Amino acid sequence: QEQLMESGGGLVQPGGSLRLSCAASVSIFSFLAVDWNRQVPGKERELVASIAPSGISNYLNSVKGRFTISRDNGKKSVYLQMNSLKPEDTAVYFCHLLIGTKDYWGQGTQVTVSS
């Protein structure tokens, strides 16, 4: 059964860095686009970054230049390097991929940016 598992969240001071990881138990992982999303209570989930099978990436405007998404197909993993973190980056971050018409989500990892 396909599963996604995030890790790497935590509490960090403004200006700090965190690296999120998403491990996928998906046999066709290397053929799939994967994305990171985040959600704050009371707000809709928003797409933060995505990476295609080719490695081409796209970012939410507010994180461009600060966040970097990458993937390791051999490890079936996707990463989100987050630098220069701001309080407004505080959210639960979710890994997501789509197989056909079915969405797969991880359980989420909390990122809190606060002094």
PDB file of C-alpha atoms in Angstrom:
ATOM      1  CA  GLN A   1       0.000   0.000   0.000  1.00  0.00           C
ATOM      2  CA  GLU A   2       1.327   3.403  -0.966  1.00  0.00           C
ATOM      3  CA  GLN A   3       2.396   5.558   1.970  1.00  0.00           C
ATOM      4  CA  LEU A   4       4.162   8.842   2.570  1.00  0.00           C
ATOM      5  CA  MET A   5       6.003   9.677   5.782  1.00  0.00           C
ATOM      6  CA  GLU A   6       7.281  13.174   6.604  1.00  0.00           C
ATOM      7  CA  SER A   7       9.941  14.046   9.138  1.00  0.00           C
ATOM      8  CA  GLY A   8      12.188  16.921  10.075  1.00  0.00           C
ATOM      9  CA  GLY A   9       9.798  19.478  11.485  1.00  0.00           C
ATOM     10  CA  GLY A  10      10.369  21.332  14.725  1.00  0.00           C
ATOM     11  CA  LEU A  11      10.789  24.660  16.444  1.00  0.00           C
ATOM     12  CA  VAL A  12      13.266  27.110  14.941  1.00  0.00           C
ATOM     13  CA  GLN A  13      14.029  30.787  15.452  1.00  0.00           C
ATOM     14  CA  PRO A  14      13.359  33.323  12.706  1.00  0.00           C
ATOM     15  CA  GLY A  15      16.190  33.239  10.185  1.00  0.00           C
ATOM     16  CA  GLY A  16      16.929  29.611  10.948  1.00  0.00           C
ATOM     17  CA  SER A  17      16.784  26.527   8.752  1.00  0.00           C
ATOM     18  CA  LEU A  18      15.068  23.169   8.671  1.00  0.00           C
ATOM     19  CA  ARG A  19      15.146  20.264   6.255  1.00  0.00           C
ATOM     20  CA  LEU A  20      11.991  18.247   5.777  1.00  0.00           C
ATOM     21  CA  SER A  21      12.063  14.732   4.390  1.00  0.00           C
ATOM     22  CA  CYS A  22       9.317  12.675   2.787  1.00  0.00           C
ATOM     23  CA  ALA A  23       9.855   8.944   2.383  1.00  0.00           C
ATOM     24  CA  ALA A  24       7.538   7.198  -0.060  1.00  0.00           C
ATOM     25  CA  SER A  25       6.661   3.535  -0.266  1.00  0.00           C
ATOM     26  CA  VAL A  26       5.544   3.826  -3.879  1.00  0.00           C
ATOM     27  CA  SER A  27       6.914   1.490  -6.516  1.00  0.00           C
ATOM     28  CA  ILE A  28       6.644   3.992  -9.375  1.00  0.00           C
ATOM     29  CA  PHE A  29       8.020   6.930  -7.364  1.00  0.00           C
ATOM     30  CA  SER A  30      10.569   7.991  -9.973  1.00  0.00           C
ATOM     31  CA  PHE A  31       7.776   8.562 -12.500  1.00  0.00           C
ATOM     32  CA  LEU A  32       5.714  10.827 -10.258  1.00  0.00           C
ATOM     33  CA  ALA A  33       5.657  14.520  -9.457  1.00  0.00           C
ATOM     34  CA  VAL A  34       5.750  15.195  -5.714  1.00  0.00           C
ATOM     35  CA  ASP A  35       4.854  18.332  -3.846  1.00  0.00           C
ATOM     36  CA  TRP A  36       5.021  19.918  -0.418  1.00  0.00           C
ATOM     37  CA  ASN A  37       1.986  21.711   0.932  1.00  0.00           C
ATOM     38  CA  ARG A  38       1.333  23.517   4.194  1.00  0.00           C
ATOM     39  CA  GLN A  39      -1.682  24.365   6.259  1.00  0.00           C
ATOM     40  CA  VAL A  40      -2.388  26.733   9.083  1.00  0.00           C
ATOM     41  CA  PRO A  41      -5.489  26.138  11.246  1.00  0.00           C
ATOM     42  CA  GLY A  42      -8.467  27.961   9.786  1.00  0.00           C
ATOM     43  CA  LYS A  43      -6.843  28.411   6.384  1.00  0.00           C
ATOM     44  CA  GLU A  44      -6.782  26.358   3.216  1.00  0.00           C
ATOM     45  CA  ARG A  45      -3.874  24.110   2.446  1.00  0.00           C
ATOM     46  CA  GLU A  46      -1.435  25.784   0.037  1.00  0.00           C
ATOM     47  CA  LEU A  47       1.081  24.386  -2.401  1.00  0.00           C
ATOM     48  CA  VAL A  48       4.609  25.342  -1.374  1.00  0.00           C
ATOM     49  CA  ALA A  49       6.834  23.547  -3.870  1.00  0.00           C
ATOM     50  CA  SER A  50       6.643  20.808  -6.455  1.00  0.00           C
ATOM     51  CA  ILE A  51       9.166  18.704  -8.299  1.00  0.00           C
ATOM     52  CA  ALA A  52       8.606  16.816 -11.524  1.00  0.00           C
ATOM     53  CA  PRO A  53      10.149  13.437 -12.356  1.00  0.00           C
ATOM     54  CA  SER A  54      12.655  15.391 -14.467  1.00  0.00           C
ATOM     55  CA  GLY A  55      13.686  17.423 -11.436  1.00  0.00           C
ATOM     56  CA  ILE A  56      12.088  20.646 -12.642  1.00  0.00           C
ATOM     57  CA  SER A  57      10.715  22.503  -9.637  1.00  0.00           C
ATOM     58  CA  ASN A  58       8.208  25.246  -8.929  1.00  0.00           C
ATOM     59  CA  TYR A  59       7.677  27.348  -5.834  1.00  0.00           C
ATOM     60  CA  LEU A  60       5.147  29.500  -4.068  1.00  0.00           C
ATOM     61  CA  ASN A  61       6.230  33.104  -4.622  1.00  0.00           C
ATOM     62  CA  SER A  62       6.668  33.788  -0.919  1.00  0.00           C
ATOM     63  CA  VAL A  63       9.252  30.992  -0.525  1.00  0.00           C
ATOM     64  CA  LYS A  64      11.261  31.513  -3.727  1.00  0.00           C
ATOM     65  CA  GLY A  65      14.923  31.962  -2.977  1.00  0.00           C
ATOM     66  CA  ARG A  66      14.508  30.554   0.531  1.00  0.00           C
ATOM     67  CA  PHE A  67      13.187  27.008   0.007  1.00  0.00           C
ATOM     68  CA  THR A  68      14.628  24.290  -2.201  1.00  0.00           C
ATOM     69  CA  ILE A  69      12.866  21.079  -3.136  1.00  0.00           C
ATOM     70  CA  SER A  70      14.891  18.059  -4.229  1.00  0.00           C
ATOM     71  CA  ARG A  71      14.413  14.348  -4.749  1.00  0.00           C
ATOM     72  CA  ASP A  72      16.395  11.133  -4.524  1.00  0.00           C
ATOM     73  CA  ASN A  73      14.648   8.497  -6.616  1.00  0.00           C
ATOM     74  CA  GLY A  74      16.953   5.762  -5.352  1.00  0.00           C
ATOM     75  CA  LYS A  75      15.747   6.437  -1.822  1.00  0.00           C
ATOM     76  CA  LYS A  76      12.196   7.245  -2.951  1.00  0.00           C
ATOM     77  CA  SER A  77      12.433  10.471  -1.014  1.00  0.00           C
ATOM     78  CA  VAL A  78      11.747  14.151  -1.474  1.00  0.00           C
ATOM     79  CA  TYR A  79      13.277  16.923   0.607  1.00  0.00           C
ATOM     80  CA  LEU A  80      12.436  20.523   1.379  1.00  0.00           C
ATOM     81  CA  GLN A  81      15.356  22.646   2.520  1.00  0.00           C
ATOM     82  CA  MET A  82      13.957  25.725   4.226  1.00  0.00           C
ATOM     83  CA  ASN A  83      16.296  28.644   4.930  1.00  0.00           C
ATOM     84  CA  SER A  84      15.714  32.143   6.274  1.00  0.00           C
ATOM     85  CA  LEU A  85      12.552  30.949   7.932  1.00  0.00           C
ATOM     86  CA  LYS A  86       9.929  33.492   8.934  1.00  0.00           C
ATOM     87  CA  PRO A  87       7.124  33.299  11.507  1.00  0.00           C
ATOM     88  CA  GLU A  88       4.643  33.197   8.637  1.00  0.00           C
ATOM     89  CA  ASP A  89       6.161  29.886   7.522  1.00  0.00           C
ATOM     90  CA  THR A  90       4.709  28.291  10.643  1.00  0.00           C
ATOM     91  CA  ALA A  91       2.356  25.504   9.539  1.00  0.00           C
ATOM     92  CA  VAL A  92       1.908  21.783   9.253  1.00  0.00           C
ATOM     93  CA  TYR A  93       3.774  20.646   6.157  1.00  0.00           C
ATOM     94  CA  PHE A  94       2.451  17.757   4.091  1.00  0.00           C
ATOM     95  CA  CYS A  95       4.003  15.691   1.362  1.00  0.00           C
ATOM     96  CA  HIS A  96       1.672  14.762  -1.509  1.00  0.00           C
ATOM     97  CA  LEU A  97       1.620  12.851  -4.753  1.00  0.00           C
ATOM     98  CA  LEU A  98      -1.020  11.816  -7.241  1.00  0.00           C
ATOM     99  CA  ILE A  99      -1.266   8.369  -8.798  1.00  0.00           C
ATOM    100  CA  GLY A 100      -3.890   8.413 -11.529  1.00  0.00           C
ATOM    101  CA  THR A 101      -6.814  10.141  -9.888  1.00  0.00           C
ATOM    102  CA  LYS A 102      -5.950   9.192  -6.320  1.00  0.00           C
ATOM    103  CA  ASP A 103      -4.235  11.591  -3.936  1.00  0.00           C
ATOM    104  CA  TYR A 104      -1.768  10.372  -1.352  1.00  0.00           C
ATOM    105  CA  TRP A 105      -0.870  12.511   1.646  1.00  0.00           C
ATOM    106  CA  GLY A 106       1.516  12.066   4.507  1.00  0.00           C
ATOM    107  CA  GLN A 107       0.479  12.658   8.096  1.00  0.00           C
ATOM    108  CA  GLY A 108       2.206  16.041   8.204  1.00  0.00           C
ATOM    109  CA  THR A 109       5.037  17.522  10.224  1.00  0.00           C
ATOM    110  CA  GLN A 110       4.767  20.675  12.314  1.00  0.00           C
ATOM    111  CA  VAL A 111       7.099  23.585  11.591  1.00  0.00           C
ATOM    112  CA  THR A 112       7.066  26.415  14.108  1.00  0.00           C
ATOM    113  CA  VAL A 113       9.123  29.559  13.561  1.00  0.00           C
ATOM    114  CA  SER A 114       9.250  31.623  16.713  1.00  0.00           C
ATOM    115  CA  SER A 115      11.693  33.406  18.978  1.00  0.00           C
TER     116      SER A 115
END
